[in-house]
GROMACS .gro file of N, CA and C in nm:
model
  246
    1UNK      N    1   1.040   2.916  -1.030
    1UNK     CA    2   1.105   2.947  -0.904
    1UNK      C    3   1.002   3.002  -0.806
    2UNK      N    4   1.016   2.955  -0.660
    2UNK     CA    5   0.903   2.963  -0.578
    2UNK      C    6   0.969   3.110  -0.465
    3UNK      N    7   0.911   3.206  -0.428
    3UNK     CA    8   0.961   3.309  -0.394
    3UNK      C    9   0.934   3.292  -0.281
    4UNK      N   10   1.043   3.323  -0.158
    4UNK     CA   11   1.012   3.291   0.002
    4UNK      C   12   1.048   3.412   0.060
    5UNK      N   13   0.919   3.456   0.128
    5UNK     CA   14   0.958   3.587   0.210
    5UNK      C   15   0.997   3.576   0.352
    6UNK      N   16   1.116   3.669   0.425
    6UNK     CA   17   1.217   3.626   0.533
    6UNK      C   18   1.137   3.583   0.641
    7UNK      N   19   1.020   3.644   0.645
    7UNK     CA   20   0.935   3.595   0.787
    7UNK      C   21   0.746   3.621   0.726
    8UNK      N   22   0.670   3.556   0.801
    8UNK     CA   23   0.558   3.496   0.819
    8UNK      C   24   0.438   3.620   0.909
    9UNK      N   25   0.372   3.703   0.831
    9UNK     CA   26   0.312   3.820   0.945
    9UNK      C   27   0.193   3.754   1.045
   10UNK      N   28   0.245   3.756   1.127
   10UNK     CA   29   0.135   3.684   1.261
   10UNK      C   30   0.031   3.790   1.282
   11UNK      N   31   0.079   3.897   1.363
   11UNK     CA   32   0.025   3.957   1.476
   11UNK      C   33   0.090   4.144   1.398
   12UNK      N   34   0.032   4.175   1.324
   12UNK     CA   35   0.069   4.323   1.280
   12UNK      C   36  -0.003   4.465   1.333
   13UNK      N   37   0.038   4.505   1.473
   13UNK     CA   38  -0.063   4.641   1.454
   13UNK      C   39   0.024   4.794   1.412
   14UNK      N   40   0.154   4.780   1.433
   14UNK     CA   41   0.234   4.907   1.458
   14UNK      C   42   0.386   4.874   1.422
   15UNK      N   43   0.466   4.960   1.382
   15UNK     CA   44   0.610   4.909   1.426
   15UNK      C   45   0.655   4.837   1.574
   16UNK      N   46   0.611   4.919   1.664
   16UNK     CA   47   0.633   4.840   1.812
   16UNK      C   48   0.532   4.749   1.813
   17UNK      N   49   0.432   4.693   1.764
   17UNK     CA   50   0.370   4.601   1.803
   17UNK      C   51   0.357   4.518   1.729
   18UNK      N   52   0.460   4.430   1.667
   18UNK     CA   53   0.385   4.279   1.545
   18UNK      C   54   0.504   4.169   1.585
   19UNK      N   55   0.452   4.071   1.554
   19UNK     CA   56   0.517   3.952   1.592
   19UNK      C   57   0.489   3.870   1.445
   20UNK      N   58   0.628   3.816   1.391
   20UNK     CA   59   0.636   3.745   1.287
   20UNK      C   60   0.706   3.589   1.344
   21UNK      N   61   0.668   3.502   1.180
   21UNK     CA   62   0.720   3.359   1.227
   21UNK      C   63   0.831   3.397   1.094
   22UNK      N   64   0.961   3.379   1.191
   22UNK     CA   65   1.088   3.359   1.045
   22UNK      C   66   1.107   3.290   1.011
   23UNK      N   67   1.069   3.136   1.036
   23UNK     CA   68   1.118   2.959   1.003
   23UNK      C   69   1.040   2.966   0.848
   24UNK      N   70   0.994   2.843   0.827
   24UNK     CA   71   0.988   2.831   0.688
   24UNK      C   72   0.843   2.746   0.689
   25UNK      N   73   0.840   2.707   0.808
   25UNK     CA   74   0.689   2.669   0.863
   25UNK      C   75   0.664   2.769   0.978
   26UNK      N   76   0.486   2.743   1.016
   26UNK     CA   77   0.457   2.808   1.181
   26UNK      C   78   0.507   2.725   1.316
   27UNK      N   79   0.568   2.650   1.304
   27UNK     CA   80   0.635   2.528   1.388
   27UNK      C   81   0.810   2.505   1.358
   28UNK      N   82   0.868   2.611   1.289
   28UNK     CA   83   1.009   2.530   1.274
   28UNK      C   84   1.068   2.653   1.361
   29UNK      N   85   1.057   2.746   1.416
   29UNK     CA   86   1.089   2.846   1.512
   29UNK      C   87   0.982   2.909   1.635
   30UNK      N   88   1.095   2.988   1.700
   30UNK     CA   89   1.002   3.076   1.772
   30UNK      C   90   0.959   3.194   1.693
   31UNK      N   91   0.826   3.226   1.743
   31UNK     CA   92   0.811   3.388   1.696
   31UNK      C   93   0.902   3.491   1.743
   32UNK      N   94   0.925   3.590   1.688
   32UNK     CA   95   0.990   3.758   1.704
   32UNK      C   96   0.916   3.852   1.678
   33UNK      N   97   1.014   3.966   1.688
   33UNK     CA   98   0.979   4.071   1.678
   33UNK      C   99   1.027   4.098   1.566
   34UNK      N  100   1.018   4.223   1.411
   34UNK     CA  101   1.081   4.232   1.314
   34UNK      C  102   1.153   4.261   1.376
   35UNK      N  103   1.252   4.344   1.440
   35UNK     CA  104   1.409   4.332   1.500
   35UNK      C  105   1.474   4.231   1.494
   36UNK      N  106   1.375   4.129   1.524
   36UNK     CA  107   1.481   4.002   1.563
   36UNK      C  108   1.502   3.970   1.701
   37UNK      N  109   1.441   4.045   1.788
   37UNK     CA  110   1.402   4.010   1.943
   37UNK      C  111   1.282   3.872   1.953
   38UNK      N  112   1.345   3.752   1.978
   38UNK     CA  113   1.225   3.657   1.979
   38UNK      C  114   1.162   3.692   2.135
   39UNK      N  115   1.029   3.683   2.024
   39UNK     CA  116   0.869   3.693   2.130
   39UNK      C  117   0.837   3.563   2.170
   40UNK      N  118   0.817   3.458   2.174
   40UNK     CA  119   0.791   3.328   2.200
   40UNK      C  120   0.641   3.292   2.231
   41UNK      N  121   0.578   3.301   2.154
   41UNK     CA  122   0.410   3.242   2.135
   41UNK      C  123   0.388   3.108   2.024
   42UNK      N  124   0.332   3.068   2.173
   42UNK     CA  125   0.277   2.926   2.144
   42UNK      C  126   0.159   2.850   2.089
   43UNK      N  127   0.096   2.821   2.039
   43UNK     CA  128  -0.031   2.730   1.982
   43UNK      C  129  -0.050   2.596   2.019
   44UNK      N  130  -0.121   2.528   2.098
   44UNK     CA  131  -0.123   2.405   2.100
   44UNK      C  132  -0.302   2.366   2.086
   45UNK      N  133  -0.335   2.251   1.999
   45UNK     CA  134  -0.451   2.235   1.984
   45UNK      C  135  -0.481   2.039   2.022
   46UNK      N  136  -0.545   1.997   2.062
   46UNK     CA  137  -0.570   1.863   2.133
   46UNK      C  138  -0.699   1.818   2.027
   47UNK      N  139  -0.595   1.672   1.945
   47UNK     CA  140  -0.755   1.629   1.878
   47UNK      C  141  -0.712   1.463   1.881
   48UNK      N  142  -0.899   1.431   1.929
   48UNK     CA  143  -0.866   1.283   1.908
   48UNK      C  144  -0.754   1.261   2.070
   49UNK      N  145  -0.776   1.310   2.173
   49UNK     CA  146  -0.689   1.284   2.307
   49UNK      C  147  -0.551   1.334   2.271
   50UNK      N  148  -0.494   1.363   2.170
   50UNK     CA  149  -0.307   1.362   2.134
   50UNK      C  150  -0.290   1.524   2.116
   51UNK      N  151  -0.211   1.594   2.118
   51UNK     CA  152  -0.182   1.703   2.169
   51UNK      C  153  -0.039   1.768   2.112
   52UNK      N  154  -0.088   1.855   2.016
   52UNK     CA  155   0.017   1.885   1.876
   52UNK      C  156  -0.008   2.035   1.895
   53UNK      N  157   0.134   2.103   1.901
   53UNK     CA  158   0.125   2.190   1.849
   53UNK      C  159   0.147   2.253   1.713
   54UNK      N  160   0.076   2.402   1.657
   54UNK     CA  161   0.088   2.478   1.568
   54UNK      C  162   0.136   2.575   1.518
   55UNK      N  163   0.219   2.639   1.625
   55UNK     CA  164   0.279   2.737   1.651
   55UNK      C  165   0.348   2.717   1.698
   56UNK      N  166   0.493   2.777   1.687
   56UNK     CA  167   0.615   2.793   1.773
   56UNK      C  168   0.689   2.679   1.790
   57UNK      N  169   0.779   2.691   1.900
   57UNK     CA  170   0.881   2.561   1.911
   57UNK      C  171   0.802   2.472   2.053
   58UNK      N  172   0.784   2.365   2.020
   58UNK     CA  173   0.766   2.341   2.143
   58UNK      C  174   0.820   2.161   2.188
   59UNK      N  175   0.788   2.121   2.280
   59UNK     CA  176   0.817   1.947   2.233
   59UNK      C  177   0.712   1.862   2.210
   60UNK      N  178   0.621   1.884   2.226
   60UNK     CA  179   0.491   1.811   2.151
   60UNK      C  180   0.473   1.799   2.034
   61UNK      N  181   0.433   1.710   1.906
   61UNK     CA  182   0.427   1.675   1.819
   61UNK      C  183   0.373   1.793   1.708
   62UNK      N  184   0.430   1.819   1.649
   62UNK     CA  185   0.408   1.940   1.519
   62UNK      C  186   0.302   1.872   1.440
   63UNK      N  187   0.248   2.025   1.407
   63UNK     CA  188   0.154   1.979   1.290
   63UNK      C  189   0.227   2.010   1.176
   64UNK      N  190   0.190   1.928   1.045
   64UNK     CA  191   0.279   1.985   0.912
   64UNK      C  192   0.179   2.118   0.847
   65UNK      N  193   0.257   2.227   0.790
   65UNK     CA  194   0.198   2.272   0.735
   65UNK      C  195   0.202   2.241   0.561
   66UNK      N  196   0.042   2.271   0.515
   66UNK     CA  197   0.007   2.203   0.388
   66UNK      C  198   0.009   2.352   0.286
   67UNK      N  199  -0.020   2.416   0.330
   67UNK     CA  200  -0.006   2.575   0.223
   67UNK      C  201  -0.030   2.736   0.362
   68UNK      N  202   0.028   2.800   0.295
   68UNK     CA  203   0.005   2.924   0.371
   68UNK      C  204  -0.026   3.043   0.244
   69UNK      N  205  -0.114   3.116   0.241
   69UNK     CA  206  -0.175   3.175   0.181
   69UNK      C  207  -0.147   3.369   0.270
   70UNK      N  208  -0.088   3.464   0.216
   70UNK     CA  209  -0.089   3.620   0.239
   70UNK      C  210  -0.133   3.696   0.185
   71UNK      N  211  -0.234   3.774   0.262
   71UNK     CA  212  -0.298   3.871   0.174
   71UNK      C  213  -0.265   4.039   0.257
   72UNK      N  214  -0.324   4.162   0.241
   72UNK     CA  215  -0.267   4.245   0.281
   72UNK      C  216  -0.299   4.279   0.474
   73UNK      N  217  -0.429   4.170   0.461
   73UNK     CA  218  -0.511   4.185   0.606
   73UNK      C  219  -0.428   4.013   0.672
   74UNK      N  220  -0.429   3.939   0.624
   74UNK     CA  221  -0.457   3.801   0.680
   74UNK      C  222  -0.343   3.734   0.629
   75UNK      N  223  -0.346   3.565   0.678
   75UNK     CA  224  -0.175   3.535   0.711
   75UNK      C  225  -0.292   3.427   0.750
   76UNK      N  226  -0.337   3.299   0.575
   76UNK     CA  227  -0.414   3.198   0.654
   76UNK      C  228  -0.307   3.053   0.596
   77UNK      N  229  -0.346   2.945   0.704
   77UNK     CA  230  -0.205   2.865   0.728
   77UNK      C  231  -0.359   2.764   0.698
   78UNK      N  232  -0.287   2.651   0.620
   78UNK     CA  233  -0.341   2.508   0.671
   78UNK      C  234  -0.284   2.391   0.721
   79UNK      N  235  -0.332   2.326   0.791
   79UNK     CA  236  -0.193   2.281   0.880
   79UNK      C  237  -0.279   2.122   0.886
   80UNK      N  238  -0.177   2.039   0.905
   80UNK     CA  239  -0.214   1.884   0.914
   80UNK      C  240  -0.169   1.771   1.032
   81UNK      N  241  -0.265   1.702   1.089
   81UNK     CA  242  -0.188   1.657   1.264
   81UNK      C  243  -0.194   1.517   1.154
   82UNK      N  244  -0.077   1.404   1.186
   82UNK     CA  245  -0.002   1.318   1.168
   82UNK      C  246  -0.104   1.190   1.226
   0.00000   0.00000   0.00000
C-alpha cells in the first residue's frame, strides 16, 4: 500500500508563510495556503518552441509528473513534457 500525504510542501517558511500543492500531481490544482485559502502560483517552462506548464492550473499543456521525492528541507518533483 502506497501512502499519500494531503498536500505537496512547496514554499515552507512559517505558519503564515507556506504554500502547498493539494492535487495529487504539481499540475492537477492550484496552490494554497495550509488553511485552504488558494494562493495561485504558476510555473510555465518553453522547450523545443511549445510551452507547458509545471505548476498549477493553467490551460497550456501539463507536464506529467514521473516521481516526487520529500525530504525534511526539499520537495524534488520530476516531471515529463509529452
Amino acid at each position: 500500500m502506497m501512502d499519500r500525504i494531503p498536500a505537496l510542501p512547496l514554499i515552507v517558511n512559517d505558519p503564515y508563510f507556506s504554500i502547498w500543492m493539494p492535487g495529487d500531481t504539481l499540475t492537477s490544482a492550484d496552490t494554497a495556503h495550509w488553511s485552504g485559502a488558494v494562493k495561485p502560483i504558476q510555473g510555465y517552462i518553453i522547450i523545443d518552441g511549445k510551452r507547458y506548464h509545471w505548476l498549477g492550473r493553467a490551460s497550456s499543456p501539463a507536464m506529467t509528473t514521473q516521481s516526487v521525492k520529500i525530504t525534511p528541507t526539499q520537495t524534488i518533483s520530476v516531471l515529463k513534457a509529452d
